[in-house]
Amino acid sequence: MKYDEIVSHLGDFGPYQRRVYVLLSLPIFCSAWHILCQVFLAGSSDHWCAVDAWRDVDCMTTWNITQEECEQEKRAASIPATLEDGSVVYSKCEKYNVTGLEFTPDVEPIGNYTYPCDEGWIYDRSQYKTTIITDFDLVCDKSSYPEIAQSIHFAGIMVGTFILGGLADRFGRYYTLYSALTLTAFVGALTSLSNYFWMYTILRFFVGSTNYALLTISFIAATELIGPSKRVLAGVAIQLFFAVGYMALAGLAALIRSWRYLQLTVSLLPLLNLFSMLVVPESPRWLLSQKKTDQAMKILEKMSKVNGVPLPKMHEFDEEEDVRRYTTLDMLRSPILTMRLVIMMFVWFVHTLVYYGLALSAADFGVSVYLAFLLGGFVELPAYVVAGVTMEFFGRRPSTFVLMMIGGLTCILTPFVPLGPIRATVATIGKFGISASFALVYVWAVEIFPTPLRGNGLGLCTLSSQIGGIISPLITLLTSVWLPLPFVIFGGSTLLAGVMSLMLPETKGELMPETIADAEALGREEEKNTIRT
C-alpha cells in the first residue's frame, strides 16, 4: 500500500495529526523573528556630528533649558543646514569647527568651512533607545553596512538550509529540527553580546544558517504527516503561523526598544519549543523511505489509536525502488526533474528577493515603521487564505501566475505614488500577491519532489531563494541611482517568474510522489491531453 492510502484510511487530518501539526507550526512562528528583526535591530534615526568641547555643558543649571532643547541649540550652532521644501535639514556627516568657541544658547557658528564628523555622532533616541547603528556608528561612509549584514545573514540561510536539508533527508526530520532549534537559540543569544559590527555580522550568519531550517523542516515534517485531501489546507494554514509571528515581532519591537534585549528575547523564547520533543514523532513517511518499517508502524499504530480508526490489513508497503541514500545527483540524472527544479528554484529566488525587499522597506513608506511592519504581516493572513482557496478550486499553476502578476504590477507602481497611506496601500497589495503566491509554491514544491529527495529539493529551492535574500538588501541601495529602480527590478522579475511557473506540472488532486518514477509521471497525462487537442 502507498503511504497516502494508509493515512487517508486513518484520517487525512485526524486528531493525532492536528496535535503534532500545531506543535510543528510553533517553530515556524518563531523563525519569522530572526529573519525580519533587523528592521528594528538596525532601525535608522536622525543623527548629527558630536562636538566634544560642548558635550558636558549643563544647560539646565546654567540656562534653565531641558537637555533636549540644549541638544537642539548645540546642533543649530555647530551643524550646517539647508532649507528643503520649507523645512530646515541639518547635515548628518559634516560640522563646523567650533574649537575655542564657548557654547551659549544664542551662539553663532564660526566661518563657512565644514569638516567631517571626527568625534562621533549624536542620535535621536525618541524611537529607538539603541540599535546596531547607534552602537557601532553605522552612518555616513558606513551607512550601507546594515544592508551588508542582512545580505550575509541571508548567505547563512542559503548555506545552512542546503546542508540541513540534506541532513534532514539522511538522519530524519526530528533530530535535525531540534538540533537547529537549540543552535539558533545559542548563537542568537551570543549575537546580543556583540561589541563590534563584524562580530554581530558573523554571528548573524550562523543564526541564519540554523534558523531558516526551522521553517523548512517543520513544514516538510508537518505536510508529510497529512493525507492528500487536507494537504493544501494544512500546507497553507501552517504559514499563517509565520504571519502571526511576523506581526508579533512588531509588538515585541515596540515594547523593547534596545536592540540587545530584543535580540536576546527572540533568541531565547523559541526554546519553549523543546517541550514538544516529547510529543512530536519522526516523519513516518521518511521512515518508510528509509526502510525503517517497524518504527513507522509504531507511529501509525499510535495515529490509529488516537484517531479511533483501525489500521488496514496490509502485507507490505508499496515501494517501487530500492531504498538507498539519495543525493542531488539523483535529481540531476532525471531531465524532467532537473528542468522542474531549475524553474522552481528561480520562482523561489524571485519570491524571496521581492518578499524581503518589501518587508525590509517598511520604514520607507511614509508611515510609522511599527504600523507598516504590522500591516505587512497582517496582509499575509488573507493572502494565505486566498492562496488555499485558489489552489483548491483553480489549481497551483493558474493561481501562482495570477497572484504573481498582481504582485509584480503593484511593485512597479509603488514608487510612482505619493508617500504616506497611498504608497503603503499599494505596497501592501504587492505584498499580498507575493505572500499568497509564496505560500502556494511552498506547497507546490513539496508535491513535485519525491519523498527521498524532498529535503534536497526544498534545500536547493531555499538555497536559490536565499541568493534572492542576499541580493535584496543590496538592490534597495540602488535608490541612489534612480529612486524607483529597486521596485522596478522587484516587479519585473516577479512578472518573469510568473510566466515561467506555467511550465511546471499541475499537481492538484495528485498523490504526493513517493519515488522518482512517481515524480516524473506528474503532468504526463496532462501533456498527452494537450497533444491530443
Short mmCIF file of C-alpha atoms in Angstrom, two decimals:
data_model
loop_
_atom_site.label_atom_id
_atom_site.label_comp_id
_atom_site.label_asym_id
_atom_site.label_seq_id
_atom_site.Cartn_x
_atom_site.Cartn_y
_atom_site.Cartn_z
CA MET A 1 0.00 0.00 0.00
CA LYS A 2 1.04 3.60 -0.60
CA TYR A 3 1.60 5.72 2.50
CA ASP A 4 -1.01 8.24 1.32
CA GLU A 5 -3.58 5.45 1.08
CA ILE A 6 -2.88 4.38 4.67
CA VAL A 7 -3.11 7.94 6.01
CA SER A 8 -6.34 8.54 4.09
CA HIS A 9 -7.80 5.45 5.74
CA LEU A 10 -6.74 6.62 9.22
CA GLY A 11 -7.90 10.17 8.58
CA ASP A 12 -6.13 12.72 6.38
CA PHE A 13 -6.08 15.29 9.18
CA GLY A 14 -7.28 13.46 12.25
CA PRO A 15 -6.80 14.41 15.93
CA TYR A 16 -3.31 12.91 16.05
CA GLN A 17 -2.09 14.84 13.01
CA ARG A 18 -3.70 18.07 14.21
CA ARG A 19 -1.91 17.86 17.55
CA VAL A 20 1.50 17.25 16.00
CA TYR A 21 0.80 19.80 13.27
CA VAL A 22 0.28 22.62 15.79
CA LEU A 23 3.46 21.70 17.67
CA LEU A 24 5.45 21.69 14.40
CA SER A 25 3.95 25.05 13.47
CA LEU A 26 5.25 26.85 16.56
CA PRO A 27 8.92 26.86 15.43
CA ILE A 28 7.69 28.49 12.20
CA PHE A 29 6.00 31.20 14.31
CA CYS A 30 9.37 31.93 15.94
CA SER A 31 11.51 31.63 12.80
CA ALA A 32 9.99 34.87 11.46
CA TRP A 33 11.66 36.83 14.27
CA HIS A 34 15.29 36.22 13.33
CA ILE A 35 14.64 36.63 9.62
CA LEU A 36 12.97 40.03 9.94
CA CYS A 37 14.22 41.52 13.20
CA GLN A 38 16.97 43.57 11.57
CA VAL A 39 14.27 46.05 10.51
CA PHE A 40 14.38 47.04 14.21
CA LEU A 41 17.90 45.96 15.21
CA ALA A 42 19.20 48.34 12.53
CA GLY A 43 16.41 50.91 12.80
CA SER A 44 17.55 54.25 11.41
CA SER A 45 17.24 57.52 13.32
CA ASP A 46 18.25 61.10 12.81
CA HIS A 47 21.88 61.84 13.67
CA TRP A 48 24.45 64.62 13.53
CA CYS A 49 28.09 65.23 14.42
CA ALA A 50 29.07 65.33 18.08
CA VAL A 51 31.14 68.24 19.39
CA ASP A 52 33.32 67.04 22.28
CA ALA A 53 34.02 70.56 23.57
CA TRP A 54 30.29 71.04 24.22
CA ARG A 55 29.41 67.52 25.32
CA ASP A 56 29.39 68.18 29.09
CA VAL A 57 27.65 71.56 29.06
CA ASP A 58 24.96 71.65 31.78
CA CYS A 59 22.14 73.63 30.15
CA MET A 60 19.61 73.02 32.91
CA THR A 61 21.76 74.59 35.63
CA THR A 62 23.15 77.48 33.60
CA TRP A 63 20.25 78.48 31.33
CA ASN A 64 17.28 76.52 32.76
CA ILE A 65 16.51 74.72 29.49
CA THR A 66 15.92 70.99 29.05
CA GLN A 67 18.59 68.62 27.78
CA GLU A 68 16.59 68.08 24.57
CA GLU A 69 16.36 71.82 23.92
CA CYS A 70 20.04 72.13 24.72
CA GLU A 71 20.99 69.49 22.12
CA GLN A 72 18.91 71.30 19.50
CA GLU A 73 20.71 74.57 20.31
CA LYS A 74 24.10 72.86 20.02
CA ARG A 75 23.02 71.34 16.72
CA ALA A 76 21.90 74.67 15.30
CA ALA A 77 25.22 76.27 16.27
CA SER A 78 27.59 73.54 15.05
CA ILE A 79 25.91 71.73 12.14
CA PRO A 80 25.46 73.11 8.58
CA ALA A 81 21.82 73.32 7.49
CA THR A 82 19.88 73.82 4.26
CA LEU A 83 16.28 74.70 3.51
CA GLU A 84 14.36 71.97 1.63
CA ASP A 85 10.64 72.28 0.89
CA GLY A 86 10.29 74.87 3.64
CA SER A 87 11.99 72.70 6.30
CA VAL A 88 15.43 73.04 7.84
CA VAL A 89 17.55 69.97 7.04
CA TYR A 90 20.77 69.52 9.02
CA SER A 91 23.82 67.73 7.67
CA LYS A 92 24.33 64.24 9.03
CA CYS A 93 28.01 63.90 8.22
CA GLU A 94 29.58 67.38 8.48
CA LYS A 95 30.05 70.06 11.13
CA TYR A 96 31.60 73.47 11.67
CA ASN A 97 34.88 73.87 13.54
CA VAL A 98 33.83 75.36 16.89
CA THR A 99 37.15 74.79 18.67
CA GLY A 100 37.69 77.51 21.26
CA LEU A 101 34.12 78.80 20.99
CA GLU A 102 32.21 78.75 24.28
CA PHE A 103 28.65 77.46 23.97
CA THR A 104 25.66 79.67 24.80
CA PRO A 105 22.08 79.16 23.54
CA ASP A 106 22.44 82.03 21.05
CA VAL A 107 25.99 81.36 19.87
CA GLU A 108 26.66 81.72 16.13
CA PRO A 109 28.84 79.22 14.20
CA ILE A 110 32.34 80.30 13.15
CA GLY A 111 33.02 80.54 9.40
CA ASN A 112 31.60 78.58 6.48
CA TYR A 113 34.13 75.76 6.32
CA THR A 114 32.79 72.31 7.17
CA TYR A 115 34.60 69.21 8.41
CA PRO A 116 33.65 65.53 8.54
CA CYS A 117 32.46 64.09 11.85
CA ASP A 118 35.62 63.09 13.73
CA GLU A 119 34.27 62.97 17.29
CA GLY A 120 31.36 60.60 16.84
CA TRP A 121 27.65 61.29 16.41
CA ILE A 122 24.63 62.26 18.45
CA TYR A 123 21.48 60.22 17.73
CA ASP A 124 17.81 60.98 18.08
CA ARG A 125 16.66 58.31 20.55
CA SER A 126 12.97 59.18 20.60
CA GLN A 127 12.08 55.97 18.69
CA TYR A 128 14.96 53.58 19.37
CA LYS A 129 17.00 53.58 22.58
CA THR A 130 19.80 51.64 20.92
CA THR A 131 20.34 49.94 17.57
CA ILE A 132 23.39 48.45 15.89
CA ILE A 133 23.60 51.77 14.03
CA THR A 134 23.90 53.82 17.22
CA ASP A 135 26.19 51.31 18.97
CA PHE A 136 28.55 50.77 16.02
CA ASP A 137 28.17 54.22 14.33
CA LEU A 138 26.94 52.74 11.02
CA VAL A 139 26.32 56.12 9.39
CA CYS A 140 27.83 58.30 6.67
CA ASP A 141 30.60 56.24 5.00
CA LYS A 142 29.30 53.12 6.84
CA SER A 143 25.61 53.67 6.04
CA SER A 144 25.50 50.60 3.75
CA TYR A 145 26.79 48.26 6.47
CA PRO A 146 23.33 47.21 7.79
CA GLU A 147 22.36 46.04 4.28
CA ILE A 148 25.65 44.13 4.05
CA ALA A 149 24.90 42.48 7.41
CA GLN A 150 21.44 41.44 6.22
CA SER A 151 22.86 40.05 2.98
CA ILE A 152 25.38 37.99 4.97
CA HIS A 153 22.52 36.76 7.17
CA PHE A 154 20.75 35.51 4.04
CA ALA A 155 24.00 33.91 2.90
CA GLY A 156 23.92 31.98 6.16
CA ILE A 157 20.36 30.90 5.43
CA MET A 158 21.44 29.74 1.98
CA VAL A 159 24.34 27.65 3.27
CA GLY A 160 22.59 26.31 6.34
CA THR A 161 19.34 25.20 4.78
CA PHE A 162 21.13 23.42 1.95
CA ILE A 163 23.23 21.49 4.46
CA LEU A 164 20.42 20.90 6.95
CA GLY A 165 18.02 19.91 4.16
CA GLY A 166 20.42 17.11 3.24
CA LEU A 167 20.81 16.14 6.90
CA ALA A 168 17.02 16.01 7.27
CA ASP A 169 16.88 13.54 4.39
CA ARG A 170 19.72 11.45 5.78
CA PHE A 171 19.17 11.50 9.54
CA GLY A 172 15.49 12.39 9.73
CA ARG A 173 13.30 15.43 10.31
CA TYR A 174 13.10 15.09 14.12
CA TYR A 175 16.75 15.28 15.16
CA THR A 176 17.64 17.88 12.54
CA LEU A 177 14.76 20.13 13.61
CA TYR A 178 15.51 20.14 17.33
CA SER A 179 19.26 20.45 16.79
CA ALA A 180 18.66 23.54 14.63
CA LEU A 181 16.31 24.98 17.26
CA THR A 182 18.91 24.67 20.03
CA LEU A 183 21.77 26.03 17.92
CA THR A 184 19.71 29.02 16.81
CA ALA A 185 18.92 29.99 20.41
CA PHE A 186 22.55 29.65 21.48
CA VAL A 187 24.10 31.64 18.63
CA GLY A 188 21.26 34.19 18.72
CA ALA A 189 21.94 34.86 22.40
CA LEU A 190 25.65 35.30 21.65
CA THR A 191 24.73 37.84 18.96
CA SER A 192 23.21 40.10 21.59
CA LEU A 193 26.67 40.34 23.21
CA SER A 194 28.39 41.62 20.07
CA ASN A 195 30.69 44.55 20.74
CA TYR A 196 31.59 45.42 17.17
CA PHE A 197 29.92 45.24 13.78
CA TRP A 198 31.74 42.29 12.22
CA MET A 199 31.21 40.14 15.30
CA TYR A 200 27.49 40.87 15.01
CA THR A 201 27.52 40.11 11.29
CA ILE A 202 29.38 36.80 11.59
CA LEU A 203 27.07 35.61 14.35
CA ARG A 204 24.02 36.64 12.31
CA PHE A 205 25.40 34.46 9.51
CA PHE A 206 25.30 31.43 11.80
CA VAL A 207 21.88 32.38 13.16
CA GLY A 208 20.60 32.40 9.59
CA SER A 209 22.24 29.05 8.84
CA THR A 210 20.22 27.30 11.54
CA ASN A 211 17.06 29.40 11.95
CA TYR A 212 15.54 29.05 8.48
CA ALA A 213 15.79 25.28 8.74
CA LEU A 214 13.15 25.52 11.48
CA LEU A 215 10.74 26.76 8.84
CA THR A 216 11.57 24.34 6.03
CA ILE A 217 11.98 21.18 8.12
CA SER A 218 8.90 21.90 10.23
CA PHE A 219 6.95 22.46 7.03
CA ILE A 220 8.15 19.20 5.48
CA ALA A 221 7.52 17.17 8.64
CA ALA A 222 4.02 18.61 9.10
CA THR A 223 2.89 18.13 5.50
CA GLU A 224 4.34 14.60 5.30
CA LEU A 225 2.07 13.57 8.15
CA ILE A 226 -1.13 14.69 6.39
CA GLY A 227 -3.18 12.95 3.72
CA PRO A 228 -3.87 14.23 0.19
CA SER A 229 -7.32 15.76 0.73
CA LYS A 230 -6.11 18.11 3.50
CA ARG A 231 -2.57 18.81 2.33
CA VAL A 232 -3.37 22.11 0.66
CA LEU A 233 -5.33 23.36 3.66
CA ALA A 234 -2.60 22.32 6.09
CA GLY A 235 0.24 23.48 3.85
CA VAL A 236 -1.20 26.97 3.59
CA ALA A 237 -2.52 27.22 7.16
CA ILE A 238 0.90 26.40 8.62
CA GLN A 239 2.22 29.59 7.02
CA LEU A 240 -0.33 31.59 8.98
CA PHE A 241 1.92 30.90 11.96
CA PHE A 242 4.75 32.71 10.17
CA ALA A 243 2.45 35.68 9.51
CA VAL A 244 1.33 35.83 13.14
CA GLY A 245 4.97 35.60 14.23
CA TYR A 246 5.72 38.44 11.81
CA MET A 247 3.03 40.58 13.45
CA ALA A 248 4.15 39.58 16.96
CA LEU A 249 7.63 40.90 16.15
CA ALA A 250 6.17 44.37 15.58
CA GLY A 251 4.72 44.22 19.10
CA LEU A 252 7.95 42.93 20.65
CA ALA A 253 9.97 45.64 18.90
CA ALA A 254 7.56 48.37 20.00
CA LEU A 255 7.93 47.20 23.62
CA ILE A 256 11.68 46.50 23.55
CA ARG A 257 13.48 49.49 22.04
CA SER A 258 17.05 48.33 22.81
CA TRP A 259 18.45 46.03 20.15
CA ARG A 260 20.43 43.76 22.53
CA TYR A 261 17.37 42.95 24.64
CA LEU A 262 15.24 42.42 21.55
CA GLN A 263 17.84 40.06 20.06
CA LEU A 264 18.05 38.14 23.34
CA THR A 265 14.26 37.86 23.55
CA VAL A 266 13.77 36.50 20.03
CA SER A 267 16.61 34.02 20.66
CA LEU A 268 15.53 32.52 24.00
CA LEU A 269 11.72 32.43 23.73
CA PRO A 270 11.81 29.76 20.95
CA LEU A 271 13.48 27.34 23.40
CA LEU A 272 9.98 26.67 24.76
CA ASN A 273 9.51 24.54 21.62
CA LEU A 274 11.87 21.95 23.08
CA PHE A 275 8.98 20.67 25.21
CA SER A 276 7.29 19.44 22.01
CA MET A 277 10.06 16.82 21.62
CA LEU A 278 8.03 14.65 23.99
CA VAL A 279 5.09 14.53 21.58
CA VAL A 280 6.35 15.12 18.03
CA PRO A 281 7.40 11.88 16.24
CA GLU A 282 9.79 11.30 13.39
CA SER A 283 8.07 11.56 9.99
CA PRO A 284 6.62 8.08 9.27
CA ARG A 285 6.81 8.85 5.55
CA TRP A 286 10.57 9.44 5.86
CA LEU A 287 10.98 6.28 7.99
CA LEU A 288 9.28 4.22 5.30
CA SER A 289 11.51 5.74 2.61
CA GLN A 290 14.47 4.52 4.68
CA LYS A 291 13.03 1.01 5.10
CA LYS A 292 12.53 1.61 8.84
CA THR A 293 9.14 -0.04 8.68
CA ASP A 294 8.94 -1.12 12.33
CA GLN A 295 9.44 2.44 13.61
CA ALA A 296 6.94 3.79 11.08
CA MET A 297 4.38 1.16 12.12
CA LYS A 298 4.61 2.22 15.77
CA ILE A 299 3.73 5.80 14.79
CA LEU A 300 0.91 4.64 12.50
CA GLU A 301 -0.46 2.46 15.30
CA LYS A 302 -0.49 5.44 17.63
CA MET A 303 -2.18 7.52 14.92
CA SER A 304 -4.74 4.73 14.53
CA LYS A 305 -5.43 4.66 18.27
CA VAL A 306 -5.76 8.43 18.70
CA ASN A 307 -7.86 8.86 15.54
CA GLY A 308 -10.07 5.92 16.53
CA VAL A 309 -9.64 4.15 13.18
CA PRO A 310 -8.17 0.61 12.91
CA LEU A 311 -5.12 0.08 10.72
CA PRO A 312 -5.91 -1.56 7.37
CA LYS A 313 -4.72 -5.08 6.73
CA MET A 314 -1.59 -4.97 4.59
CA HIS A 315 1.22 -7.31 3.64
CA GLU A 316 3.81 -4.65 2.83
CA PHE A 317 4.24 -1.09 1.77
CA ASP A 318 4.41 -0.43 -1.93
CA GLU A 319 7.95 0.65 -2.82
CA GLU A 320 8.97 0.76 -6.47
CA GLU A 321 12.65 1.49 -5.91
CA ASP A 322 15.37 0.02 -3.74
CA VAL A 323 15.88 2.27 -0.76
CA ARG A 324 19.32 3.85 -0.61
CA ARG A 325 20.91 7.18 0.19
CA TYR A 326 19.73 9.68 -2.41
CA THR A 327 21.63 12.85 -3.27
CA THR A 328 21.14 15.86 -5.51
CA LEU A 329 22.89 13.92 -8.30
CA ASP A 330 19.91 11.55 -8.42
CA MET A 331 17.69 14.57 -9.10
CA LEU A 332 20.02 15.83 -11.84
CA ARG A 333 20.08 12.44 -13.59
CA SER A 334 16.42 12.98 -14.47
CA PRO A 335 16.00 15.66 -17.19
CA ILE A 336 12.35 16.13 -16.22
CA LEU A 337 13.09 16.70 -12.53
CA THR A 338 16.11 18.87 -13.39
CA MET A 339 14.02 21.21 -15.53
CA ARG A 340 11.34 21.47 -12.85
CA LEU A 341 13.96 22.02 -10.17
CA VAL A 342 15.57 24.90 -12.12
CA ILE A 343 12.22 26.62 -12.71
CA MET A 344 11.12 26.17 -9.11
CA MET A 345 14.47 27.49 -7.89
CA PHE A 346 14.05 30.63 -9.99
CA VAL A 347 10.48 31.12 -8.76
CA TRP A 348 11.67 30.83 -5.14
CA PHE A 349 14.58 33.18 -5.87
CA VAL A 350 12.22 35.87 -7.09
CA HIS A 351 9.75 35.41 -4.24
CA THR A 352 12.44 35.89 -1.59
CA LEU A 353 14.00 38.79 -3.49
CA VAL A 354 10.70 40.68 -3.59
CA TYR A 355 9.19 39.50 -0.28
CA TYR A 356 12.13 40.71 1.81
CA GLY A 357 12.66 43.74 -0.39
CA LEU A 358 9.17 44.90 0.58
CA ALA A 359 9.43 43.77 4.22
CA LEU A 360 12.78 45.50 4.79
CA SER A 361 11.49 48.70 3.17
CA ALA A 362 8.71 49.12 5.74
CA ALA A 363 10.32 52.31 7.07
CA ASP A 364 10.27 53.94 3.61
CA PHE A 365 6.52 54.15 3.02
CA GLY A 366 5.92 57.38 4.95
CA VAL A 367 4.06 55.89 7.95
CA SER A 368 5.17 54.53 11.36
CA VAL A 369 7.64 51.67 10.93
CA TYR A 370 5.74 49.61 13.54
CA LEU A 371 2.43 50.16 11.75
CA ALA A 372 3.87 49.46 8.30
CA PHE A 373 5.55 46.31 9.60
CA LEU A 374 2.38 45.16 11.36
CA LEU A 375 0.35 45.68 8.16
CA GLY A 376 2.96 43.75 6.21
CA GLY A 377 2.37 40.77 8.47
CA PHE A 378 -1.38 41.24 8.73
CA VAL A 379 -1.89 41.21 4.95
CA GLU A 380 -0.38 37.72 4.87
CA LEU A 381 -3.37 36.31 6.75
CA PRO A 382 -5.90 36.92 3.94
CA ALA A 383 -3.15 36.21 1.41
CA TYR A 384 -2.70 32.67 2.69
CA VAL A 385 -6.47 32.13 2.79
CA VAL A 386 -6.73 33.26 -0.83
CA ALA A 387 -3.79 31.00 -1.75
CA GLY A 388 -5.51 27.99 -0.19
CA VAL A 389 -8.87 28.68 -1.84
CA THR A 390 -7.44 29.36 -5.31
CA MET A 391 -5.21 26.27 -5.13
CA GLU A 392 -8.14 24.09 -4.18
CA PHE A 393 -10.50 25.39 -6.87
CA PHE A 394 -8.25 26.50 -9.73
CA GLY A 395 -5.05 24.54 -9.19
CA ARG A 396 -1.46 25.50 -8.43
CA ARG A 397 -0.37 26.79 -11.84
CA PRO A 398 -3.06 29.37 -12.71
CA SER A 399 -3.22 30.59 -9.11
CA THR A 400 0.53 31.20 -8.96
CA PHE A 401 0.51 33.01 -12.30
CA VAL A 402 -2.33 35.40 -11.44
CA LEU A 403 -1.04 36.20 -7.95
CA MET A 404 2.45 36.90 -9.26
CA MET A 405 1.04 39.22 -11.91
CA ILE A 406 -0.75 41.17 -9.17
CA GLY A 407 2.41 41.32 -7.06
CA GLY A 408 4.65 42.32 -9.96
CA LEU A 409 2.46 45.09 -11.35
CA THR A 410 1.86 46.72 -7.97
CA CYS A 411 5.59 46.57 -7.13
CA ILE A 412 6.36 48.54 -10.29
CA LEU A 413 3.63 51.04 -9.42
CA THR A 414 4.69 51.57 -5.75
CA PRO A 415 7.47 54.21 -6.15
CA PHE A 416 5.35 56.32 -8.51
CA VAL A 417 2.59 57.04 -5.98
CA PRO A 418 2.80 59.64 -3.16
CA LEU A 419 4.45 58.83 0.17
CA GLY A 420 2.18 58.03 3.09
CA PRO A 421 -1.02 55.95 3.22
CA ILE A 422 -1.34 55.68 -0.59
CA ARG A 423 2.13 54.24 -1.11
CA ALA A 424 1.74 52.00 1.94
CA THR A 425 -1.55 50.68 0.49
CA VAL A 426 -0.09 49.94 -2.95
CA ALA A 427 2.96 48.26 -1.41
CA THR A 428 0.65 46.22 0.83
CA ILE A 429 -1.26 44.97 -2.22
CA GLY A 430 2.05 43.94 -3.75
CA LYS A 431 2.98 42.17 -0.51
CA PHE A 432 -0.40 40.42 -0.63
CA GLY A 433 0.25 38.98 -4.10
CA ILE A 434 3.80 37.89 -3.29
CA SER A 435 2.86 36.38 0.08
CA ALA A 436 -0.05 34.42 -1.39
CA SER A 437 2.00 33.01 -4.27
CA PHE A 438 4.93 32.28 -1.94
CA ALA A 439 2.64 30.19 0.27
CA LEU A 440 1.41 28.41 -2.81
CA VAL A 441 4.83 27.50 -4.22
CA TYR A 442 5.85 26.04 -0.85
CA VAL A 443 3.04 23.51 -1.16
CA TRP A 444 3.68 23.05 -4.87
CA ALA A 445 7.37 22.26 -4.33
CA VAL A 446 6.56 19.64 -1.68
CA GLU A 447 4.17 17.98 -4.15
CA ILE A 448 6.63 17.97 -7.06
CA PHE A 449 9.66 16.34 -5.40
CA PRO A 450 9.68 12.64 -4.35
CA THR A 451 9.97 11.65 -0.69
CA PRO A 452 13.68 10.57 -0.68
CA LEU A 453 14.65 13.83 -2.42
CA ARG A 454 12.11 16.20 -0.89
CA GLY A 455 14.51 17.65 1.66
CA ASN A 456 17.19 18.02 -1.01
CA GLY A 457 14.73 19.64 -3.41
CA LEU A 458 13.44 22.14 -0.87
CA GLY A 459 17.01 22.71 0.29
CA LEU A 460 18.05 23.67 -3.26
CA CYS A 461 14.99 25.88 -3.66
CA THR A 462 15.82 27.54 -0.37
CA LEU A 463 19.45 27.96 -1.44
CA SER A 464 18.27 29.69 -4.60
CA SER A 465 15.75 31.78 -2.71
CA GLN A 466 18.39 32.98 -0.29
CA ILE A 467 20.52 34.22 -3.16
CA GLY A 468 17.50 36.46 -3.69
CA GLY A 469 17.64 37.31 0.01
CA ILE A 470 21.33 38.19 -0.25
CA ILE A 471 20.73 40.46 -3.23
CA SER A 472 17.52 42.05 -1.93
CA PRO A 473 19.06 44.44 0.66
CA LEU A 474 21.71 45.47 -1.87
CA ILE A 475 19.09 46.24 -4.52
CA THR A 476 17.45 48.69 -2.10
CA LEU A 477 20.70 50.70 -2.27
CA LEU A 478 20.03 51.37 -5.97
CA THR A 479 17.71 54.23 -5.00
CA SER A 480 20.88 56.35 -5.25
CA VAL A 481 20.94 55.57 -9.00
CA TRP A 482 17.22 56.08 -9.64
CA LEU A 483 14.67 56.22 -6.83
CA PRO A 484 12.12 53.79 -8.38
CA LEU A 485 14.78 51.33 -9.66
CA PRO A 486 14.59 48.74 -6.82
CA PHE A 487 10.81 48.40 -7.18
CA VAL A 488 11.02 48.18 -10.97
CA ILE A 489 13.52 45.32 -10.57
CA PHE A 490 11.30 43.62 -7.97
CA GLY A 491 8.20 43.95 -10.16
CA GLY A 492 9.82 42.95 -13.46
CA SER A 493 11.41 39.80 -12.01
CA THR A 494 8.06 38.82 -10.47
CA LEU A 495 6.31 39.06 -13.83
CA LEU A 496 9.02 36.90 -15.48
CA ALA A 497 8.84 34.23 -12.76
CA GLY A 498 5.05 34.15 -13.04
CA VAL A 499 5.31 33.33 -16.73
CA MET A 500 7.93 30.63 -16.10
CA SER A 501 5.72 28.97 -13.48
CA LEU A 502 3.34 27.98 -16.29
CA MET A 503 5.94 25.38 -17.35
CA LEU A 504 5.57 23.38 -14.11
CA PRO A 505 3.12 20.43 -13.85
CA GLU A 506 -0.26 20.85 -12.18
CA THR A 507 -0.42 18.73 -9.00
CA LYS A 508 -4.00 19.44 -7.92
CA GLY A 509 -5.60 16.14 -6.91
CA GLU A 510 -2.37 14.14 -7.33
CA LEU A 511 -0.85 11.86 -4.68
CA MET A 512 2.43 13.08 -3.21
CA PRO A 513 5.18 11.26 -5.18
CA GLU A 514 6.97 8.58 -3.15
CA THR A 515 9.59 7.67 -5.76
CA ILE A 516 11.50 9.34 -8.59
CA ALA A 517 9.29 7.49 -11.07
CA ASP A 518 6.18 8.89 -9.38
CA ALA A 519 7.60 12.40 -9.60
CA GLU A 520 8.50 12.07 -13.29
CA ALA A 521 4.98 10.86 -14.04
CA LEU A 522 3.43 14.11 -12.77
CA GLY A 523 1.93 16.08 -15.61
CA ARG A 524 2.43 13.39 -18.27
CA GLU A 525 -1.27 12.71 -18.66
CA GLU A 526 -1.81 16.44 -18.92
CA GLU A 527 0.85 16.66 -21.64
CA LYS A 528 -0.81 13.79 -23.54
CA ASN A 529 -4.17 15.53 -23.39
CA THR A 530 -2.55 18.74 -24.67
CA ILE A 531 -1.00 16.86 -27.60
CA ARG A 532 -4.32 15.20 -28.43
CA THR A 533 -6.12 18.53 -28.53
#
